[in-house]
Amino acid sequence: MSPRIAILPENLTNKIAAGEVVERPASVIKELIENSLDAGATDISVEITAGGRRLIRVTDNGHGMSREDALLSLERHATSKIRSDSDLDGILTLGFRGEALPSIASVSRFCLATREAGSLEGTKITVEGGRVRDVQACGMALGTVISVEQIFFNTPARLKFMKSPETESGHVGDVVSRLAVSRPDAAFCCISDSREMLRVQRSDLQRRLSQVVGKDSAAQLHPVDSCSEYVSVSGFVSGPSLVRSGPQAIYTYINGRFVRDKVVQHAVMQAYRGVIDRGRYPVVALFIQLPAGEVDVNVHPTKHEVRFRRQSAVHDAIQAALEEVLRLSPWLASKPLPLPAQSSPAPTGQAYRERIAAAAQASLALPRREQQYQQPSALPVAVEKKSAPVSELPPHVVTVSEPSVPFQPEQKTPADGYFSSLTVIGQFHSEYILCQSGTDLVIIDQHAASERVAYQRLKQQCLSGGVESQRLLFPETVELSFSEVAAVGRFRPELAGIGFELEPFGGNTLLVSAVPRLAAEKDAIRLVRDILADLAGIGASAAFNDLLDELLARIACHSVVRGVHALEIRQMRELLRSMDETEFAASCPHGRPVSHVVTLAELEKIFKRT
Ligand code: ADP
Ligand code: MG
């Protein structure tokens, strides 16, 4: 009887390996650029057509290969980067598995042309579906050119998973950007269907970041540089005003390799606790260096994940390095400290400002909200001594805030709904409206309520022909990730339907000419960023409409004042009236409750009257 088990032919094992390494055109480009960088290239250009489906070409000026090495490079487990198992403990190159080239060549029509120094002619090898078809001498510049045509032509299942050309080229742009940030000393260029997506010359990290994340964003970054015996952490981090709705602008590199590691990301987010709102992510480019033996990169074929020998030491070093910078609140140096939104009563306002200024000087990191509402106990002792006694603090620190107009007994208008029928008592902490309804105390979260009203209005507008749009007086540009730009390409008409007029403005820049009217007075650019981040996250097959409610909720959220905001009685009543006018649900668009009722009986129980 013939054995049941057979060793698979190499062609097949390469195809299987390709399943892990070659997920989409962007992953091919990642492997090829990493090879170029390992070969010492200082000038790398990427060209794709149809999102990489038709053609991917990476050209470098690295050290190239001899004819013999070029042939060997296409064999499985053939690498020039390690020789023995002890080398695995100290990997300094980006590659080492010797898998990428044979894997890519097994699922495409592949051509490798390469020339090394000292050789008069280059070698050109053509491979089809993993079989070498032709080997020739060729004339070419020093370096290597790899062309990958018709990727997945022989693996139809994979082909089906390819997204639209715009989406795929978006991913390619993101991969090139990540690698470009990792090596400012090399020049990169990326062309998609003859359109230049990215072109960066050799420079330093700061300039490279401004080319990749945008000049405006880069101007708001603060340097990190911390070195302990074991780990060094350097790079740039953003302050509280430069945030994104997803982690896409967190670039972290371990020993020069881009990683998407949970430990690293957790350390970053821990450092930002209290500095940025929950659900927001900073812009960060961090380079973490540690002895090669301390980190295992051989965890996954794509090498995006790593394992640390001393995980908590690395975590704490990253967190401490970031906290050291954030604690100094470097963003306060260039901007005036935000003062309370509510204008503070005269006698103590000055003292309060002085205290805050002193606190800022003492380099105290203030969590965002506390920048406005500094509790005395959070001030450093040294400042405490110099400053006014606690009793002189303005009423901001007292929990019940006074309405900014003197309280007048409410003049009720004819009630035409539950909310309008409520008697407004006042405002609590500039965040909640307190009302009375018979023997009930009704507490309304003014932010959630305004958001709900805005959301219902937007929904209504959507149903009757489209969200009202407002042209910006001066169109603004916004720099995005390439996936986000690709989302605009896919959903331009739909975006216009919800009030956004966006046009490509070269590379990863967009021109924003109009935004939803309801949100026009707020930070329109931040809204555009958030909406596009949401869109970039959805698959090609998902319809825009699946996400519509979420997007409208986002616009609604941007259209209303966040956090504390003193309201006049008139404004509170207006809000209550609008709540009745809209088809109102008892929750904000995110599902949080809008109002809460405390009955007299409940209060009496608290006060032990019953
Ligand atoms: P690995 O990078 O893990 O070694 P690859 O399959 O990606 O495996 O590449 C195999 C070998 O081919 C590399 O070790 C390297 O010697 C050579 N090689 C690949 N790409 C280039 C390039 N652009 N320039 C010079 N040599 C290259
Ligand atoms: Mg490689």
XYZ file of C-alpha atoms and ligand atoms in Angstrom:
638
model
C 0.000 0.000 0.000
C 1.338 3.394 -0.869
C 1.822 5.728 2.113
C -0.943 8.165 2.990
C 1.460 10.922 3.703
C 3.418 12.792 1.044
C 5.847 15.662 1.209
C 4.298 18.484 -0.770
C 6.070 19.803 -3.852
C 7.874 23.089 -3.282
C 5.620 24.946 -5.624
C 2.686 24.103 -3.401
C 4.432 24.870 -0.112
C 5.361 28.267 -1.498
C 1.748 28.913 -2.334
C 0.750 27.915 1.191
C 3.392 30.207 2.654
C 2.117 32.970 0.374
C -1.226 32.631 2.143
C 0.419 34.015 5.280
C 2.783 36.606 3.876
C 0.961 37.842 0.797
C -2.437 39.017 1.839
C -2.855 41.885 -0.579
C -0.748 44.183 -2.771
C 0.215 46.270 0.247
C 1.777 43.246 1.936
C 3.846 42.494 -1.184
C 5.071 46.065 -1.147
C 5.952 45.852 2.526
C 8.107 42.779 1.879
C 9.775 44.274 -1.179
C 10.576 47.602 0.471
C 11.940 45.803 3.524
C 14.233 43.838 1.233
C 15.348 47.067 -0.421
C 16.120 48.663 2.943
C 17.993 45.541 4.064
C 20.005 45.858 0.842
C 21.089 49.346 1.896
C 18.902 51.230 -0.579
C 18.571 54.991 -0.099
C 16.157 55.565 -2.933
C 13.076 53.386 -3.298
C 10.250 53.850 -5.728
C 6.957 52.007 -5.854
C 4.631 51.927 -8.788
C 1.235 50.241 -8.923
C -1.592 50.030 -11.420
C -5.181 49.135 -10.614
C -4.421 49.166 -6.890
C -1.566 46.688 -7.468
C -3.797 44.084 -9.041
C -2.336 44.600 -12.495
C 1.179 45.644 -11.567
C 3.392 46.263 -8.564
C 6.935 47.432 -9.202
C 9.547 48.286 -6.601
C 12.848 49.760 -7.753
C 15.785 50.350 -5.442
C 19.403 51.474 -5.536
C 20.553 48.860 -3.019
C 23.522 46.541 -3.389
C 21.745 44.220 -5.842
C 22.515 40.546 -6.355
C 24.802 38.378 -8.452
C 23.204 36.013 -10.952
C 23.747 33.105 -8.585
C 22.226 34.898 -5.590
C 19.294 36.115 -7.664
C 18.441 32.535 -8.582
C 18.891 31.408 -5.000
C 16.730 34.229 -3.625
C 13.708 32.585 -5.226
C 14.213 29.350 -3.345
C 12.288 28.739 -0.153
C 14.222 29.487 3.049
C 17.009 31.136 1.091
C 18.324 34.194 2.852
C 21.512 36.165 3.181
C 20.430 37.527 6.566
C 20.962 34.671 8.984
C 23.177 31.617 8.928
C 22.636 29.712 12.160
C 20.028 29.426 14.860
C 22.039 31.608 17.196
C 21.513 34.453 14.697
C 17.800 34.261 15.447
C 18.484 35.834 18.829
C 19.946 38.975 17.406
C 18.118 39.918 14.248
C 19.020 43.373 13.020
C 17.576 43.149 9.514
C 13.923 43.508 8.602
C 13.810 40.137 6.859
C 15.320 36.788 7.853
C 12.794 34.088 6.980
C 13.738 33.753 3.327
C 10.111 33.359 2.381
C 8.892 36.530 0.762
C 10.300 36.277 -2.762
C 9.357 32.631 -3.428
C 5.929 33.230 -1.892
C 5.212 36.290 -4.014
C 6.589 34.597 -7.133
C 4.334 31.589 -6.556
C 1.131 33.631 -6.794
C 1.946 36.055 -9.610
C 3.791 36.669 -12.860
C 7.031 37.801 -11.342
C 10.153 39.407 -12.708
C 13.346 40.111 -10.798
C 16.063 42.246 -12.376
C 19.158 43.002 -10.380
C 22.736 44.187 -10.762
C 25.429 44.345 -8.131
C 28.467 46.613 -8.031
C 31.368 45.325 -10.086
C 29.164 43.479 -12.502
C 28.785 44.888 -16.003
C 25.420 43.414 -16.633
C 22.408 42.560 -14.579
C 20.324 39.394 -14.359
C 16.669 39.230 -15.250
C 14.629 36.254 -14.072
C 11.045 35.694 -15.127
C 8.861 33.445 -12.993
C 5.265 32.446 -13.560
C 3.209 30.957 -10.749
C 6.430 29.875 -9.040
C 8.131 28.314 -12.109
C 11.223 29.960 -13.513
C 10.526 30.650 -17.202
C 13.535 32.608 -18.297
C 16.918 33.855 -17.080
C 18.734 36.490 -19.112
C 21.497 39.019 -18.835
C 20.268 42.607 -18.991
C 21.569 46.147 -18.893
C 20.380 48.137 -15.898
C 21.362 50.556 -13.163
C 22.862 49.254 -9.951
C 20.182 47.849 -7.662
C 17.069 45.757 -7.992
C 13.741 46.045 -9.771
C 10.987 43.605 -8.876
C 7.759 43.534 -10.887
C 4.744 41.584 -9.779
C 2.000 41.338 -12.377
C -1.455 39.834 -12.037
C -1.142 38.947 -8.416
C -3.254 35.917 -7.368
C -3.883 34.963 -11.018
C -3.531 31.318 -9.977
C -5.281 31.556 -6.603
C -8.821 32.660 -7.495
C -9.993 32.382 -3.881
C -7.524 35.088 -2.870
C -8.411 37.215 -5.831
C -11.980 37.339 -4.599
C -10.856 38.988 -1.382
C -9.208 41.876 -3.176
C -10.965 45.146 -2.607
C -11.503 47.992 -5.065
C -8.379 49.557 -6.634
C -8.925 52.689 -4.537
C -9.006 50.688 -1.304
C -5.977 48.610 -2.246
C -3.973 51.646 -3.284
C -4.991 53.291 -0.013
C -3.419 50.385 1.871
C -0.321 50.631 -0.288
C -0.009 54.331 0.524
C -0.322 53.574 4.245
C 2.358 50.880 4.116
C 4.755 53.127 2.217
C 4.059 55.942 4.696
C 4.845 53.697 7.674
C 8.096 52.570 6.129
C 8.960 56.125 5.072
C 8.563 57.296 8.682
C 10.846 54.481 9.840
C 13.676 55.576 7.558
C 13.861 59.330 7.017
C 17.380 58.785 5.666
C 15.966 57.131 2.538
C 13.967 58.737 -0.276
C 10.627 57.171 -1.180
C 8.179 57.667 -3.963
C 4.887 55.945 -4.602
C 2.938 56.230 -7.846
C -0.514 54.752 -8.351
C -1.902 54.690 -11.916
C 0.573 57.430 -12.913
C -0.608 59.603 -10.016
C 1.989 60.504 -7.449
C 0.752 59.515 -3.985
C 3.888 60.243 -2.046
C 7.346 61.599 -2.798
C 9.757 62.316 0.018
C 13.421 63.183 -0.163
C 16.030 62.116 2.350
C 15.617 64.191 5.508
C 15.198 63.974 9.257
C 12.338 62.488 11.238
C 10.579 65.754 11.952
C 10.488 66.764 8.305
C 9.519 63.263 7.264
C 6.622 63.308 9.703
C 5.400 66.625 8.413
C 5.359 65.130 4.911
C 3.495 62.052 6.034
C 1.075 63.229 8.737
C 0.770 66.774 7.412
C 2.535 70.025 8.237
C -0.147 71.290 10.588
C -0.190 68.086 12.568
C 3.603 67.845 12.698
C 3.781 71.367 14.089
C 1.805 70.132 17.085
C 4.155 67.275 17.929
C 6.520 67.268 20.874
C 9.798 65.381 21.046
C 10.285 62.378 23.302
C 13.750 61.214 24.144
C 14.321 58.913 27.021
C 16.987 56.380 27.560
C 17.326 53.809 30.270
C 19.869 51.069 30.585
C 17.549 48.641 28.928
C 15.290 50.559 26.571
C 15.447 53.817 24.697
C 12.322 55.588 23.519
C 12.476 58.498 21.107
C 10.262 60.204 18.593
C 7.361 62.633 18.639
C 3.981 62.718 20.360
C 0.930 64.940 20.097
C -0.809 66.966 22.767
C -4.521 66.924 23.573
C -5.598 69.018 20.599
C -4.223 66.664 17.972
C -6.166 63.445 18.197
C -7.727 60.954 15.844
C -10.736 58.728 16.187
C -8.694 55.578 15.536
C -5.160 54.370 16.195
C -4.064 54.848 12.570
C -1.647 57.663 13.412
C 0.136 55.712 16.137
C 3.357 54.730 14.436
C 5.449 52.524 16.686
C 8.720 50.884 15.746
C 10.713 48.314 17.642
C 14.331 48.334 16.580
C 13.290 50.058 13.353
C 10.511 47.639 12.523
C 6.926 48.882 12.372
C 4.822 46.930 14.841
C 1.201 46.898 15.808
C 1.783 45.525 19.236
C -0.798 45.433 22.014
C 1.721 46.000 24.789
C 3.196 49.040 23.067
C -0.171 50.508 22.195
C -1.456 49.946 25.713
C 1.562 51.753 27.151
C 0.941 54.699 24.831
C -2.739 54.909 25.704
C -2.010 54.612 29.416
C 0.274 57.614 29.194
C -2.518 59.607 27.545
C -5.104 58.753 30.187
C -6.599 61.983 31.406
C -4.891 63.976 28.657
C -7.238 63.047 25.838
C -10.856 61.959 25.844
C -11.763 58.314 25.864
C -12.214 56.875 22.378
C -9.608 59.288 20.966
C -6.093 58.360 19.894
C -2.988 60.506 19.745
C -0.624 61.053 16.833
C 2.598 59.351 17.810
C 5.812 58.288 16.084
C 7.834 56.300 18.572
C 11.085 54.471 18.095
C 11.788 51.904 20.742
C 15.281 50.447 20.786
C 16.249 47.510 22.902
C 18.888 44.809 22.694
C 18.023 42.494 19.795
C 18.033 39.475 22.093
C 15.299 41.037 24.220
C 12.674 40.910 21.521
C 11.479 37.991 19.452
C 10.295 39.076 16.018
C 9.803 35.534 14.841
C 6.238 35.351 16.084
C 4.283 35.850 12.919
C 5.296 35.706 9.240
C 4.343 39.353 8.684
C 6.403 40.299 11.760
C 3.861 42.882 12.865
C 3.714 41.293 16.258
C 6.647 40.792 18.564
C 7.262 39.199 21.919
C 9.308 40.876 24.628
C 11.421 38.997 27.068
C 10.620 41.548 29.751
C 7.231 42.765 28.684
C 6.340 44.893 31.676
C 9.739 46.608 31.696
C 9.207 47.666 28.081
C 5.626 48.724 28.780
C 6.611 50.838 31.754
C 9.570 52.416 29.982
C 7.332 53.537 27.095
C 4.632 54.819 29.405
C 7.140 56.663 31.580
C 8.868 58.247 28.574
C 5.583 59.597 27.262
C 4.322 60.701 30.647
C 7.518 62.625 31.217
C 6.744 64.733 28.150
C 2.987 64.961 28.643
C 3.413 65.984 32.278
C 5.207 69.103 31.108
C 2.171 69.991 28.969
C 4.423 71.329 26.207
C 1.366 72.407 24.221
C 0.665 75.060 26.835
C 3.887 76.835 26.033
C 2.679 78.046 22.669
C -0.988 78.568 23.461
C -2.779 80.462 26.186
C -4.217 78.190 28.804
C -7.931 77.704 28.239
C -9.891 79.591 30.811
C -13.260 78.508 32.117
C -15.998 78.772 29.508
C -18.195 80.404 32.075
C -17.064 83.947 32.764
C -15.991 83.906 36.357
C -17.099 86.429 38.940
C -14.693 89.339 39.259
C -13.290 89.177 42.820
C -11.710 85.787 42.551
C -11.218 85.356 38.806
C -7.766 86.898 38.802
C -6.552 84.730 41.660
C -7.874 81.701 39.899
C -6.048 82.529 36.688
C -2.868 83.089 38.613
C -3.210 79.728 40.233
C -3.673 78.044 36.890
C -0.742 79.913 35.401
C 1.372 78.907 38.365
C 0.261 75.333 37.987
C 1.185 75.420 34.318
C 4.576 76.808 35.187
C 5.040 74.084 37.694
C 4.660 71.778 34.722
C 1.631 70.028 35.979
C -0.109 67.861 33.429
C -3.737 68.687 33.640
C -6.251 66.223 32.415
C -8.289 67.903 29.758
C -11.351 68.704 31.704
C -9.414 69.778 34.707
C -7.669 72.398 32.620
C -10.952 74.179 32.985
C -11.940 72.962 36.415
C -8.849 72.638 38.484
C -9.551 71.123 41.862
C -7.420 72.667 44.582
C -6.188 69.316 45.803
C -4.553 68.620 42.453
C -2.236 71.600 42.695
C 1.326 70.966 43.716
C 2.122 71.866 47.281
C 4.615 74.578 46.318
C 1.977 76.361 44.302
C -0.609 75.851 46.973
C 1.449 77.843 49.451
C 1.917 80.824 47.196
C -1.615 81.033 45.982
C -4.852 82.249 47.403
C -6.530 80.215 50.109
C -8.991 77.642 49.011
C -11.927 79.700 50.216
C -11.090 82.309 47.607
C -11.605 79.933 44.755
C -14.304 80.980 42.365
C -17.553 79.116 42.297
C -16.364 76.967 39.383
C -15.107 74.456 41.807
C -18.429 74.385 43.564
C -20.592 71.796 41.990
C -23.791 73.742 41.429
C -23.061 76.515 38.976
C -25.020 79.665 38.794
C -26.757 80.437 35.552
C -25.001 83.390 33.957
C -28.183 85.444 34.134
C -29.873 85.887 37.472
C -32.433 83.258 38.128
C -35.968 84.397 37.458
C -39.016 82.380 38.223
C -39.862 80.644 35.033
C -42.418 82.111 32.687
C -44.022 79.074 31.193
C -45.065 79.028 27.558
C -47.994 76.851 26.642
C -46.748 73.338 26.936
C -46.964 71.239 23.835
C -44.922 68.256 24.917
C -43.357 66.582 27.916
C -40.055 68.440 27.871
C -41.631 71.858 27.269
C -43.960 71.213 30.151
C -41.081 70.954 32.618
C -40.274 73.822 34.961
C -36.611 74.701 34.685
C -34.928 75.001 38.086
C -31.448 75.774 36.845
C -28.231 74.290 35.609
C -25.919 71.972 37.465
C -22.181 71.975 36.818
C -22.831 73.657 33.468
C -23.656 70.195 32.144
C -27.092 69.242 33.394
C -30.427 70.975 33.287
C -32.486 70.476 36.419
C -36.253 70.594 36.005
C -39.336 69.898 37.984
C -42.345 67.959 36.804
C -44.976 67.602 39.463
C -43.158 65.840 42.273
C -40.351 64.606 40.031
C -36.893 66.067 39.694
C -35.894 65.654 36.043
C -32.195 65.820 35.240
C -31.295 66.328 31.592
C -27.849 65.779 30.168
C -27.681 68.864 27.973
C -24.967 67.440 25.706
C -26.818 64.197 25.069
C -30.054 66.098 24.510
C -28.543 68.571 22.025
C -26.889 65.692 20.248
C -30.149 63.839 19.940
C -31.905 66.933 18.575
C -29.146 67.488 16.024
C -29.225 63.834 15.030
C -32.970 63.844 14.446
C -32.648 67.000 12.351
C -29.938 65.435 10.246
C -32.010 62.309 9.748
C -34.952 64.418 8.693
C -32.789 66.344 6.219
C -31.416 63.100 4.866
C -34.907 61.820 4.176
C -35.930 65.032 2.455
C -33.200 65.309 -0.143
C -29.907 65.537 1.725
C -28.150 67.092 4.685
C -27.932 70.873 4.476
C -24.433 71.842 3.556
C -22.496 75.035 4.162
C -19.612 76.217 2.019
C -16.550 77.198 3.980
C -15.507 80.786 3.463
C -11.975 79.583 2.934
C -11.735 75.971 1.789
C -9.332 74.105 4.017
C -6.932 71.305 3.264
C -6.597 68.228 5.391
C -3.915 65.557 5.238
C -5.154 62.025 5.740
C -4.006 58.470 5.560
C -4.150 56.959 2.106
C -6.981 54.597 3.107
C -8.997 57.615 4.139
C -8.355 59.354 0.811
C -9.412 56.139 -0.917
C -12.675 56.222 1.061
C -13.415 59.639 -0.441
C -12.885 58.201 -3.926
C -15.387 55.453 -3.196
C -18.060 57.502 -1.506
C -17.875 60.997 -3.002
C -21.584 61.270 -4.006
C -22.736 59.744 -0.738
C -20.546 62.146 1.222
C -22.068 65.033 -0.741
C -25.473 63.703 0.338
C -24.546 64.217 3.975
C -23.159 67.678 3.355
C -19.467 67.193 2.619
C -17.774 68.579 -0.460
C -14.320 67.046 -0.652
C -11.867 67.010 -3.530
C -8.493 65.311 -3.903
C -5.752 67.902 -3.669
C -2.712 65.809 -4.556
C -1.068 63.025 -2.573
C -2.910 62.353 0.639
C -4.339 65.866 0.864
C -8.001 66.741 0.470
C -9.655 70.075 -0.085
C -12.691 70.560 2.123
C -15.059 73.120 0.565
C -18.310 72.383 2.350
C -19.456 70.592 5.484
C -22.845 69.881 7.085
C -24.381 73.194 8.092
C -25.155 72.067 11.614
C -21.486 71.402 12.289
C -20.020 74.215 10.206
C -19.121 76.438 13.128
C -17.238 73.773 14.997
C -13.982 72.109 14.108
C -14.912 71.079 10.573
C -11.568 69.447 9.846
C -11.777 67.227 12.874
C -15.223 66.159 11.755
C -13.975 65.342 8.250
C -11.162 63.289 9.750
C -13.530 61.350 11.985
C -16.040 60.663 9.227
C -13.330 59.441 6.854
C -11.721 57.279 9.512
C -15.117 55.609 9.987
C -15.491 55.116 6.247
C -11.960 53.830 5.696
C -12.686 51.102 8.220
C -15.547 49.544 6.290
C -15.134 46.874 3.655
C -15.802 47.471 -0.027
C -18.878 45.306 0.038
C -20.491 47.254 2.870
C -22.911 49.863 1.660
C -22.582 53.464 2.746
C -26.127 53.248 4.082
C -25.108 50.620 6.629
C -22.976 53.265 8.226
C -25.289 56.216 7.655
C -26.776 56.365 11.151
C -23.347 56.182 12.708
C -22.078 58.993 10.474
C -25.078 61.190 11.250
C -24.480 60.537 14.947
C -20.885 61.661 14.460
C -21.946 64.875 12.761
C -24.513 65.461 15.500
C -21.874 64.921 18.143
C -19.590 67.478 16.485
C -22.376 69.998 16.096
C -22.991 70.460 19.793
C -20.907 71.974 22.531
C -18.935 69.357 24.380
C -18.500 69.195 28.100
C -19.301 72.067 30.365
C -21.204 74.978 28.938
C -23.175 77.523 30.873
C -26.651 78.074 29.478
C -29.124 80.832 30.089
C -32.631 79.868 31.187
C -33.852 80.940 27.755
C -31.411 78.565 26.058
C -32.409 75.712 28.339
C -36.045 76.244 27.481
C -35.221 76.402 23.800
C -33.478 73.075 24.064
C -36.455 71.514 25.832
C -38.742 72.833 23.125
C -36.558 71.380 20.350
C -36.604 68.064 22.173
C -40.349 68.016 21.809
C -40.188 69.136 18.199
C -37.986 66.289 17.098
C -39.079 62.723 17.071
C -37.346 62.248 20.335
C -36.014 59.092 21.841
C -34.933 58.843 25.437
C -31.308 58.293 24.534
C -28.591 60.179 22.677
C -27.515 58.727 19.294
C -24.804 56.746 21.076
C -27.389 55.120 23.314
C -26.635 57.089 26.486
C -29.709 58.279 28.380
C -30.766 61.886 27.887
C -32.774 62.383 31.044
C -33.145 60.851 34.440
C -36.029 61.228 36.848
C -35.601 61.287 40.605
C -38.961 60.974 42.315
C -39.883 62.723 45.510
C -40.220 59.350 47.175
C -36.632 58.495 46.207
C -35.385 61.775 47.632
C -37.288 61.269 50.819
C -35.754 57.876 51.168
C -32.288 59.385 50.838
C -33.089 61.884 53.547
C -34.657 59.202 55.657
C -37.967 60.997 55.797
C -39.944 57.902 55.153
P 14.538 37.507 3.543
O 14.343 38.953 3.313
O 13.749 37.023 4.706
O 15.947 37.099 3.577
P 13.335 37.228 0.948
O 12.651 36.107 0.274
O 12.571 38.455 1.132
O 13.883 36.718 2.323
O 14.642 37.561 0.116
C 15.599 36.557 -0.095
C 16.966 37.120 -0.273
O 17.034 37.812 -1.508
C 17.370 38.142 0.776
O 17.948 37.509 1.895
C 18.371 38.991 0.021
O 19.657 38.451 0.093
C 17.909 38.904 -1.407
N 17.175 40.092 -1.832
C 15.839 40.217 -1.874
N 15.474 41.437 -2.298
C 16.617 42.124 -2.530
C 16.916 43.441 -2.984
N 15.943 44.320 -3.253
N 18.205 43.786 -3.095
C 19.189 42.914 -2.814
N 18.966 41.657 -2.376
C 17.717 41.252 -2.236
Mg 12.535 39.802 2.814
